[in-house]
Amino acid sequence: MPGSGVKTVSLSRPDYIVVGAGSAGCVMASRLAHLTGGRILLVEAPTVTEAPANDRNRPRHWLRLLGSPNDWNHATEPTPTLANRRLAWPRGRGLGGSSRINAMIWFPPTPSDLESLRAASGGQWSRQLLDEALESIETMVAPESPRWLSDAGQWFMRHANHLCDTEHQPMVYHRCNRNGRRWNAGQLLADFSDQRITVLRANVDRVEVSDQRVVGIRVVSNSGDCETILCRHGVVMCAGAIGTPTILMRSGIGSDELLRRHQIPVRAEQEGVGKNLSDHLLMPLVYATRGNSFSSEQNSVRDIARWQIAGTGKLVSNIAECGGLFQNQSLQLHVTPTHYLTYPKASATGMMTLGINLTQPKSRGELEISSALPADPPKINTGYLSDPDDLAGLVKGVNWARRWLQSIEANDWIVEEIIPGAKRVSDDAIAKTVARFAQTLYHPVGTCRFGHHIDTPVDPKFQFRNLDCLWCADASVLPGPTIGNPNATVMTLAWMAAASISEQAIGEPNRRPSF
Ligand SMILES: Cc1cc2nc3c(=O)[nH]c(=O)nc-3n(C[C@H](O)[C@H](O)[C@H](O)COP(=O)(O)OP(=O)(O)OC[C@H]3O[C@@H](n4cnc5c(N)ncnc54)[C@H](O)[C@@H]3O)c2cc1C
């Protein structure tokens, strides 16, 4: 184990420790401080250097943040169904977490998402409760309407009404922006500046358990020195779909076999930790168009001035500008004015990508720690396309998009299909291009899922089932993929979790031990 000596520090013994200051953790810390009046220690991993401010602020530069110091730079194991490719799996690091590096699309949970969450809670959450939480989050985030649309986006919005077969209209996505600049969840801490929240930049190795109760956390420095920090009422895990299960595993919470393999003393056996991993897998259909090239990263003085003064112009494009839900909500389509696989490399002509993903893939993967050391990266087996229906669904999606383009006679706009390519017509040929080119849509969830069934690691009050004084409230608790992009749903759940945890503090004195 890292570190020779372990120091115990009090940091004036906070009431609650929130692990991870991402989309969920920032909502959690600010709400818990507000609702309980208690002192909150919010712990976020340190970043050695920051990505340049222009990249963090200019929506159009968000892809530059991937691989930057604000990214954990995870990678998957080779995926057999994707021609054994290892995919980069970015996750945000620093205040704001993944909302610090994401594509900023604000996609509120759909009515069917809300119904699935209500059902997973066994009816313990009412639709009214969920609706109120969503409304509160939307008031706080105040997502911005788009201020600029590329040629490709405009073309799509002119023609996409032909695609409508559901109650969902094609849309130009709302964004987590303020005046055309990226807004991330870390800004909640400033907006709700609260003396009761202390932010500590440290790597969390594990939670500390005593007599089946979580009593604090252990943090570890890069040199391997450890410190234990105790708290009064408990620890809320908001380290995300990868961070939360891996910290729990290192704490001795997880599958008995895995923990023994890594010689970690078992504190609570819970098979579900790290299982049930899901993600949206995106298949890009790339077209050369007659539009203007968007690929050059050169910004003219005019573009910069327009953005600085008015918060508009092409610098506010988040690239994934518009899209929607189609085919009875089974498909989501994203439109970018780029060659999805080569951007930001310059391309001479206009480009457009129609990115297609199944909204409810059935495939599930799993992740586990590769050792007991926090510095060692997790092993991520995505399980992409392990359910044959998912590959069949994506192939159908490609055919559907092509049929739509034919139906609107798009030749005055589209010059050529580059991927999959006009020659790849059969389902088999399309399936091969899926294996070769499909990408993560960056939406992992489900690795510590909540539910009313006893086999779920987390219950509908966000309590970890096998231990007291431990809650989970981030993307890991979602039982499965959301229909659209998950950030709004994750923040909504964190809002509900904060209310639930604060009620437990008031209503159940036996859950308020002092250590
Ligand atoms: C590149 C990218 C693009 C995306 N685009 C969109 C989009 O446009 N729209 C959308 O809705 N969703 C998008 N998402 C997904 C969305 O951002 C996430 O689902 C959401 O932010 C997850 O929130 P979270 O709180 O669960 O995790 P995170 O926001 O990832 O927060 C977890 C936090 O815990 C910290 N942490 C982890 N481990 C430790 C540790 N050991 N010690 C200390 N701290 C730790 C992390 O540094 C991080 O700050 C995107 C994600 C990415 C990565």
mmCIF file of C-alpha atoms in Angstrom, residues 137-430:
data_model
loop_
_atom_site.group_PDB
_atom_site.id
_atom_site.type_symbol
_atom_site.label_atom_id
_atom_site.label_comp_id
_atom_site.label_asym_id
_atom_site.label_seq_id
_atom_site.Cartn_x
_atom_site.Cartn_y
_atom_site.Cartn_z
ATOM 1 C CA ILE A 137 -31.518 22.526 -11.599
ATOM 2 C CA GLU A 138 -32.576 24.254 -14.812
ATOM 3 C CA THR A 139 -33.109 27.499 -12.935
ATOM 4 C CA MET A 140 -29.639 27.214 -11.453
ATOM 5 C CA VAL A 141 -27.795 26.172 -14.618
ATOM 6 C CA ALA A 142 -29.823 28.478 -16.877
ATOM 7 C CA PRO A 143 -28.767 26.751 -20.109
ATOM 8 C CA GLU A 144 -28.236 29.217 -22.941
ATOM 9 C CA SER A 145 -29.906 29.122 -26.336
ATOM 10 C CA PRO A 146 -27.436 28.710 -29.165
ATOM 11 C CA ARG A 147 -26.049 31.944 -30.572
ATOM 12 C CA TRP A 148 -24.564 30.771 -33.854
ATOM 13 C CA LEU A 149 -25.139 27.897 -36.266
ATOM 14 C CA SER A 150 -22.765 26.547 -38.909
ATOM 15 C CA ASP A 151 -23.774 25.900 -42.534
ATOM 16 C CA ALA A 152 -24.184 22.208 -41.737
ATOM 17 C CA GLY A 153 -26.363 22.977 -38.727
ATOM 18 C CA GLN A 154 -28.524 25.342 -40.752
ATOM 19 C CA TRP A 155 -28.879 22.817 -43.549
ATOM 20 C CA PHE A 156 -29.935 20.107 -41.096
ATOM 21 C CA MET A 157 -32.487 22.289 -39.354
ATOM 22 C CA ARG A 158 -34.004 23.277 -42.741
ATOM 23 C CA HIS A 159 -34.461 19.652 -43.789
ATOM 24 C CA ALA A 160 -34.907 17.684 -40.598
ATOM 25 C CA ASN A 161 -38.637 18.232 -40.349
ATOM 26 C CA HIS A 162 -38.835 15.392 -42.892
ATOM 27 C CA LEU A 163 -37.384 13.180 -40.173
ATOM 28 C CA CYS A 164 -40.087 13.847 -37.618
ATOM 29 C CA ASP A 165 -41.971 10.774 -36.673
ATOM 30 C CA THR A 166 -42.230 11.343 -32.976
ATOM 31 C CA GLU A 167 -43.229 14.104 -30.644
ATOM 32 C CA HIS A 168 -39.531 15.078 -30.466
ATOM 33 C CA GLN A 169 -38.559 17.855 -32.818
ATOM 34 C CA PRO A 170 -35.085 18.227 -34.280
ATOM 35 C CA MET A 171 -33.333 20.752 -32.122
ATOM 36 C CA VAL A 172 -30.421 23.098 -31.872
ATOM 37 C CA TYR A 173 -29.135 22.024 -28.496
ATOM 38 C CA HIS A 174 -29.180 24.366 -25.528
ATOM 39 C CA ARG A 175 -25.741 24.726 -23.952
ATOM 40 C CA CYS A 176 -24.120 25.076 -20.542
ATOM 41 C CA ASN A 177 -22.834 28.498 -21.492
ATOM 42 C CA ARG A 178 -22.947 32.017 -20.148
ATOM 43 C CA ASN A 179 -22.741 34.724 -22.781
ATOM 44 C CA GLY A 180 -21.179 32.253 -25.231
ATOM 45 C CA ARG A 181 -18.543 31.049 -22.747
ATOM 46 C CA ARG A 182 -18.367 27.602 -21.180
ATOM 47 C CA TRP A 183 -20.096 27.359 -17.830
ATOM 48 C CA ASN A 184 -19.205 24.383 -15.667
ATOM 49 C CA ALA A 185 -20.633 23.015 -12.427
ATOM 50 C CA GLY A 186 -17.583 24.285 -10.487
ATOM 51 C CA GLN A 187 -19.041 27.749 -10.907
ATOM 52 C CA LEU A 188 -21.873 26.776 -8.562
ATOM 53 C CA LEU A 189 -19.372 27.006 -5.754
ATOM 54 C CA ALA A 190 -18.702 30.629 -6.637
ATOM 55 C CA ASP A 191 -22.341 31.464 -7.393
ATOM 56 C CA PHE A 192 -23.344 30.103 -3.987
ATOM 57 C CA SER A 193 -20.166 31.198 -2.234
ATOM 58 C CA ASP A 194 -20.515 29.555 1.138
ATOM 59 C CA GLN A 195 -18.110 29.669 4.039
ATOM 60 C CA ARG A 196 -19.309 26.214 5.008
ATOM 61 C CA ILE A 197 -17.747 24.542 1.974
ATOM 62 C CA THR A 198 -14.010 23.854 2.081
ATOM 63 C CA VAL A 199 -12.419 22.567 -1.112
ATOM 64 C CA LEU A 200 -9.439 20.254 -0.717
ATOM 65 C CA ARG A 201 -7.383 19.299 -3.778
ATOM 66 C CA ALA A 202 -6.222 15.736 -3.109
ATOM 67 C CA ASN A 203 -6.489 12.247 -4.572
ATOM 68 C CA VAL A 204 -8.902 10.088 -2.644
ATOM 69 C CA ASP A 205 -7.525 6.616 -2.202
ATOM 70 C CA ARG A 206 -10.417 5.090 -0.256
ATOM 71 C CA VAL A 207 -13.141 5.568 2.286
ATOM 72 C CA GLU A 208 -12.372 4.562 5.859
ATOM 73 C CA VAL A 209 -14.691 2.016 7.455
ATOM 74 C CA SER A 210 -15.155 1.258 11.137
ATOM 75 C CA ASP A 211 -17.837 -1.092 12.491
ATOM 76 C CA GLN A 212 -19.744 -1.116 9.209
ATOM 77 C CA ARG A 213 -19.815 2.670 9.121
ATOM 78 C CA VAL A 214 -17.923 4.985 6.857
ATOM 79 C CA VAL A 215 -16.089 7.423 9.085
ATOM 80 C CA GLY A 216 -13.932 9.391 6.648
ATOM 81 C CA ILE A 217 -11.570 9.120 3.719
ATOM 82 C CA ARG A 218 -7.932 8.509 3.067
ATOM 83 C CA VAL A 219 -6.178 10.841 0.635
ATOM 84 C CA VAL A 220 -2.825 10.182 -0.918
ATOM 85 C CA SER A 221 -0.254 12.562 -2.327
ATOM 86 C CA ASN A 222 1.664 11.889 -5.511
ATOM 87 C CA SER A 223 4.677 10.911 -3.392
ATOM 88 C CA GLY A 224 2.573 8.250 -1.673
ATOM 89 C CA ASP A 225 2.000 9.957 1.686
ATOM 90 C CA CYS A 226 -1.429 9.262 3.134
ATOM 91 C CA GLU A 227 -3.719 11.248 5.385
ATOM 92 C CA THR A 228 -6.960 10.128 6.947
ATOM 93 C CA ILE A 229 -9.692 12.743 7.274
ATOM 94 C CA LEU A 230 -12.583 11.950 9.589
ATOM 95 C CA CYS A 231 -16.067 13.421 9.355
ATOM 96 C CA ARG A 232 -19.115 13.533 11.611
ATOM 97 C CA HIS A 233 -21.993 12.244 9.551
ATOM 98 C CA GLY A 234 -20.687 10.487 6.481
ATOM 99 C CA VAL A 235 -19.229 10.481 2.989
ATOM 100 C CA VAL A 236 -21.030 11.173 -0.285
ATOM 101 C CA MET A 237 -19.409 9.632 -3.352
ATOM 102 C CA CYS A 238 -19.557 11.899 -6.407
ATOM 103 C CA ALA A 239 -16.370 10.742 -8.147
ATOM 104 C CA GLY A 240 -18.218 9.719 -11.307
ATOM 105 C CA ALA A 241 -18.926 6.453 -13.107
ATOM 106 C CA ILE A 242 -15.248 5.453 -13.042
ATOM 107 C CA GLY A 243 -13.979 7.179 -9.889
ATOM 108 C CA THR A 244 -16.722 6.063 -7.515
ATOM 109 C CA PRO A 245 -16.536 2.283 -8.061
ATOM 110 C CA THR A 246 -12.741 2.257 -8.155
ATOM 111 C CA ILE A 247 -12.466 4.165 -4.856
ATOM 112 C CA LEU A 248 -15.009 1.780 -3.319
ATOM 113 C CA MET A 249 -13.062 -1.256 -4.534
ATOM 114 C CA ARG A 250 -9.831 0.068 -3.054
ATOM 115 C CA SER A 251 -11.774 0.544 0.196
ATOM 116 C CA GLY A 252 -12.655 -3.160 0.325
ATOM 117 C CA ILE A 253 -16.165 -2.690 -1.046
ATOM 118 C CA GLY A 254 -16.963 -4.818 -4.069
ATOM 119 C CA SER A 255 -16.718 -8.336 -5.382
ATOM 120 C CA ASP A 256 -15.142 -10.692 -2.879
ATOM 121 C CA GLU A 257 -13.106 -12.430 -5.570
ATOM 122 C CA LEU A 258 -11.688 -9.170 -6.966
ATOM 123 C CA LEU A 259 -10.757 -7.810 -3.539
ATOM 124 C CA ARG A 260 -8.994 -11.010 -2.533
ATOM 125 C CA ARG A 261 -7.142 -11.070 -5.839
ATOM 126 C CA HIS A 262 -5.699 -7.653 -4.960
ATOM 127 C CA GLN A 263 -5.190 -8.572 -1.281
ATOM 128 C CA ILE A 264 -7.582 -5.894 -0.098
ATOM 129 C CA PRO A 265 -9.384 -6.707 3.175
ATOM 130 C CA VAL A 266 -13.103 -7.121 2.462
ATOM 131 C CA ARG A 267 -15.194 -4.473 4.252
ATOM 132 C CA ALA A 268 -18.451 -5.032 2.426
ATOM 133 C CA GLU A 269 -19.081 -7.608 -0.249
ATOM 134 C CA GLN A 270 -21.134 -6.067 -3.045
ATOM 135 C CA GLU A 271 -21.031 -7.717 -6.461
ATOM 136 C CA GLY A 272 -22.716 -4.792 -8.208
ATOM 137 C CA VAL A 273 -19.854 -2.313 -7.734
ATOM 138 C CA GLY A 274 -18.213 -1.756 -11.147
ATOM 139 C CA LYS A 275 -20.767 -3.892 -13.022
ATOM 140 C CA ASN A 276 -23.636 -2.726 -15.276
ATOM 141 C CA LEU A 277 -21.414 -0.237 -17.133
ATOM 142 C CA SER A 278 -23.129 1.311 -20.133
ATOM 143 C CA ASP A 279 -22.306 4.028 -22.629
ATOM 144 C CA HIS A 280 -23.719 5.458 -25.833
ATOM 145 C CA LEU A 281 -21.660 4.285 -28.807
ATOM 146 C CA LEU A 282 -21.653 6.733 -31.713
ATOM 147 C CA MET A 283 -21.374 5.729 -35.373
ATOM 148 C CA PRO A 284 -20.224 8.671 -37.504
ATOM 149 C CA LEU A 285 -21.527 9.046 -41.068
ATOM 150 C CA VAL A 286 -19.145 11.536 -42.635
ATOM 151 C CA TYR A 287 -19.990 13.614 -45.724
ATOM 152 C CA ALA A 288 -18.090 16.072 -47.886
ATOM 153 C CA THR A 289 -20.463 19.003 -48.461
ATOM 154 C CA ARG A 290 -20.731 22.138 -50.530
ATOM 155 C CA GLY A 291 -20.691 24.223 -47.326
ATOM 156 C CA ASN A 292 -17.789 26.260 -46.014
ATOM 157 C CA SER A 293 -14.898 24.474 -44.360
ATOM 158 C CA PHE A 294 -15.178 24.612 -40.585
ATOM 159 C CA SER A 295 -12.090 22.571 -39.969
ATOM 160 C CA SER A 296 -9.438 25.217 -39.722
ATOM 161 C CA GLU A 297 -8.624 26.074 -36.121
ATOM 162 C CA GLN A 298 -7.335 29.486 -37.215
ATOM 163 C CA ASN A 299 -9.525 32.154 -35.671
ATOM 164 C CA SER A 300 -9.594 35.484 -37.437
ATOM 165 C CA VAL A 301 -9.282 38.674 -35.410
ATOM 166 C CA ARG A 302 -12.906 39.331 -36.356
ATOM 167 C CA ASP A 303 -14.028 35.944 -34.964
ATOM 168 C CA ILE A 304 -12.194 36.590 -31.714
ATOM 169 C CA ALA A 305 -13.526 40.116 -31.359
ATOM 170 C CA ARG A 306 -17.076 38.947 -32.085
ATOM 171 C CA TRP A 307 -16.810 36.316 -29.380
ATOM 172 C CA GLN A 308 -15.150 38.599 -26.858
ATOM 173 C CA ILE A 309 -17.511 41.511 -27.326
ATOM 174 C CA ALA A 310 -20.817 39.883 -28.183
ATOM 175 C CA GLY A 311 -20.336 36.221 -27.137
ATOM 176 C CA THR A 312 -21.256 35.025 -30.611
ATOM 177 C CA GLY A 313 -19.745 33.895 -33.918
ATOM 178 C CA LYS A 314 -18.189 30.560 -34.778
ATOM 179 C CA LEU A 315 -16.195 30.374 -31.530
ATOM 180 C CA VAL A 316 -19.435 29.649 -29.674
ATOM 181 C CA SER A 317 -20.111 26.544 -31.743
ATOM 182 C CA ASN A 318 -19.835 23.470 -29.557
ATOM 183 C CA ILE A 319 -19.350 21.484 -32.807
ATOM 184 C CA ALA A 320 -22.125 19.052 -31.812
ATOM 185 C CA GLU A 321 -24.580 21.827 -32.530
ATOM 186 C CA CYS A 322 -27.878 20.123 -33.203
ATOM 187 C CA GLY A 323 -29.663 16.813 -33.551
ATOM 188 C CA GLY A 324 -32.597 15.079 -31.982
ATOM 189 C CA LEU A 325 -34.376 11.863 -31.141
ATOM 190 C CA PHE A 326 -35.840 9.822 -33.958
ATOM 191 C CA GLN A 327 -37.412 6.470 -34.733
ATOM 192 C CA ASN A 328 -39.570 6.479 -31.659
ATOM 193 C CA GLN A 329 -36.698 7.767 -29.523
ATOM 194 C CA SER A 330 -34.610 4.707 -30.304
ATOM 195 C CA LEU A 331 -31.972 6.788 -32.147
ATOM 196 C CA GLN A 332 -30.239 10.042 -31.374
ATOM 197 C CA LEU A 333 -28.659 11.924 -34.231
ATOM 198 C CA HIS A 334 -25.964 14.573 -33.727
ATOM 199 C CA VAL A 335 -24.884 16.923 -36.479
ATOM 200 C CA THR A 336 -21.384 18.415 -36.622
ATOM 201 C CA PRO A 337 -19.915 20.692 -39.312
ATOM 202 C CA THR A 338 -16.730 18.589 -39.306
ATOM 203 C CA HIS A 339 -15.156 15.304 -40.287
ATOM 204 C CA TYR A 340 -15.791 13.742 -36.899
ATOM 205 C CA LEU A 341 -12.764 11.493 -36.970
ATOM 206 C CA THR A 342 -10.125 13.934 -38.195
ATOM 207 C CA TYR A 343 -11.213 17.292 -36.732
ATOM 208 C CA PRO A 344 -9.419 19.616 -35.894
ATOM 209 C CA LYS A 345 -7.164 18.661 -38.812
ATOM 210 C CA ALA A 346 -7.933 21.109 -41.581
ATOM 211 C CA SER A 347 -10.035 19.887 -44.490
ATOM 212 C CA ALA A 348 -10.194 21.787 -47.761
ATOM 213 C CA THR A 349 -13.944 21.488 -48.271
ATOM 214 C CA GLY A 350 -17.035 21.614 -46.129
ATOM 215 C CA MET A 351 -17.723 18.538 -44.021
ATOM 216 C CA MET A 352 -20.678 17.250 -42.084
ATOM 217 C CA THR A 353 -21.028 14.290 -39.767
ATOM 218 C CA LEU A 354 -24.305 12.678 -38.830
ATOM 219 C CA GLY A 355 -23.441 10.828 -35.626
ATOM 220 C CA ILE A 356 -25.933 8.101 -34.775
ATOM 221 C CA ASN A 357 -26.304 6.290 -31.500
ATOM 222 C CA LEU A 358 -28.842 3.940 -29.967
ATOM 223 C CA THR A 359 -30.434 5.735 -27.057
ATOM 224 C CA GLN A 360 -31.013 2.553 -25.077
ATOM 225 C CA PRO A 361 -28.218 0.098 -25.892
ATOM 226 C CA LYS A 362 -28.616 -3.260 -24.170
ATOM 227 C CA SER A 363 -24.903 -4.104 -23.926
ATOM 228 C CA ARG A 364 -23.260 -3.826 -20.539
ATOM 229 C CA GLY A 365 -19.593 -3.850 -19.574
ATOM 230 C CA GLU A 366 -17.735 -3.678 -16.306
ATOM 231 C CA LEU A 367 -14.721 -2.061 -14.775
ATOM 232 C CA GLU A 368 -12.341 -3.046 -12.038
ATOM 233 C CA ILE A 369 -9.171 -1.817 -10.387
ATOM 234 C CA SER A 370 -5.934 -3.170 -11.804
ATOM 235 C CA SER A 371 -4.218 -3.012 -8.399
ATOM 236 C CA ALA A 372 -4.752 -1.634 -4.893
ATOM 237 C CA LEU A 373 -2.739 1.476 -5.808
ATOM 238 C CA PRO A 374 -4.740 4.630 -6.635
ATOM 239 C CA ALA A 375 -2.232 5.676 -9.293
ATOM 240 C CA ASP A 376 -2.844 2.543 -11.369
ATOM 241 C CA PRO A 377 -5.485 2.997 -14.080
ATOM 242 C CA PRO A 378 -8.693 0.957 -13.957
ATOM 243 C CA LYS A 379 -9.417 -1.846 -16.410
ATOM 244 C CA ILE A 380 -12.450 -0.806 -18.415
ATOM 245 C CA ASN A 381 -14.243 -3.483 -20.406
ATOM 246 C CA THR A 382 -16.889 -1.504 -22.221
ATOM 247 C CA GLY A 383 -18.999 -4.437 -23.383
ATOM 248 C CA TYR A 384 -19.897 -2.376 -26.480
ATOM 249 C CA LEU A 385 -22.060 -4.346 -28.907
ATOM 250 C CA SER A 386 -21.864 -7.466 -26.733
ATOM 251 C CA ASP A 387 -25.622 -7.695 -27.204
ATOM 252 C CA PRO A 388 -26.155 -8.487 -30.928
ATOM 253 C CA ASP A 389 -29.284 -6.309 -31.005
ATOM 254 C CA ASP A 390 -27.068 -3.238 -30.569
ATOM 255 C CA LEU A 391 -25.027 -3.886 -33.706
ATOM 256 C CA ALA A 392 -28.198 -4.689 -35.654
ATOM 257 C CA GLY A 393 -29.750 -1.457 -34.332
ATOM 258 C CA LEU A 394 -26.777 0.681 -35.366
ATOM 259 C CA VAL A 395 -26.722 -0.859 -38.851
ATOM 260 C CA LYS A 396 -30.443 -0.100 -39.162
ATOM 261 C CA GLY A 397 -29.709 3.442 -38.011
ATOM 262 C CA VAL A 398 -27.125 3.925 -40.771
ATOM 263 C CA ASN A 399 -29.597 2.638 -43.372
ATOM 264 C CA TRP A 400 -32.307 4.899 -41.994
ATOM 265 C CA ALA A 401 -30.073 8.003 -42.211
ATOM 266 C CA ARG A 402 -29.093 7.145 -45.783
ATOM 267 C CA ARG A 403 -32.733 6.636 -46.778
ATOM 268 C CA TRP A 404 -33.568 10.024 -45.290
ATOM 269 C CA LEU A 405 -30.817 11.735 -47.308
ATOM 270 C CA GLN A 406 -32.096 10.036 -50.465
ATOM 271 C CA SER A 407 -35.663 11.083 -49.703
ATOM 272 C CA ILE A 408 -34.758 14.758 -49.530
ATOM 273 C CA GLU A 409 -32.483 14.618 -52.581
ATOM 274 C CA ALA A 410 -29.561 16.093 -50.732
ATOM 275 C CA ASN A 411 -27.267 16.278 -53.772
ATOM 276 C CA ASP A 412 -27.242 20.057 -53.823
ATOM 277 C CA TRP A 413 -25.555 19.859 -50.403
ATOM 278 C CA ILE A 414 -23.735 16.555 -50.179
ATOM 279 C CA VAL A 415 -20.832 15.873 -52.515
ATOM 280 C CA GLU A 416 -19.852 12.438 -51.273
ATOM 281 C CA GLU A 417 -20.300 9.980 -48.416
ATOM 282 C CA ILE A 418 -16.839 9.377 -46.983
ATOM 283 C CA ILE A 419 -17.736 7.042 -44.094
ATOM 284 C CA PRO A 420 -19.034 4.350 -44.408
ATOM 285 C CA GLY A 421 -18.585 5.201 -48.125
ATOM 286 C CA ALA A 422 -21.016 4.684 -50.991
ATOM 287 C CA LYS A 423 -19.571 1.264 -51.831
ATOM 288 C CA ARG A 424 -20.423 -0.125 -48.408
ATOM 289 C CA VAL A 425 -24.035 -1.008 -48.939
ATOM 290 C CA SER A 426 -24.693 -4.425 -47.405
ATOM 291 C CA ASP A 427 -25.481 -4.779 -43.708
ATOM 292 C CA ASP A 428 -22.331 -6.808 -43.338
ATOM 293 C CA ALA A 429 -20.162 -4.057 -44.843
ATOM 294 C CA ILE A 430 -21.824 -1.436 -42.639
#
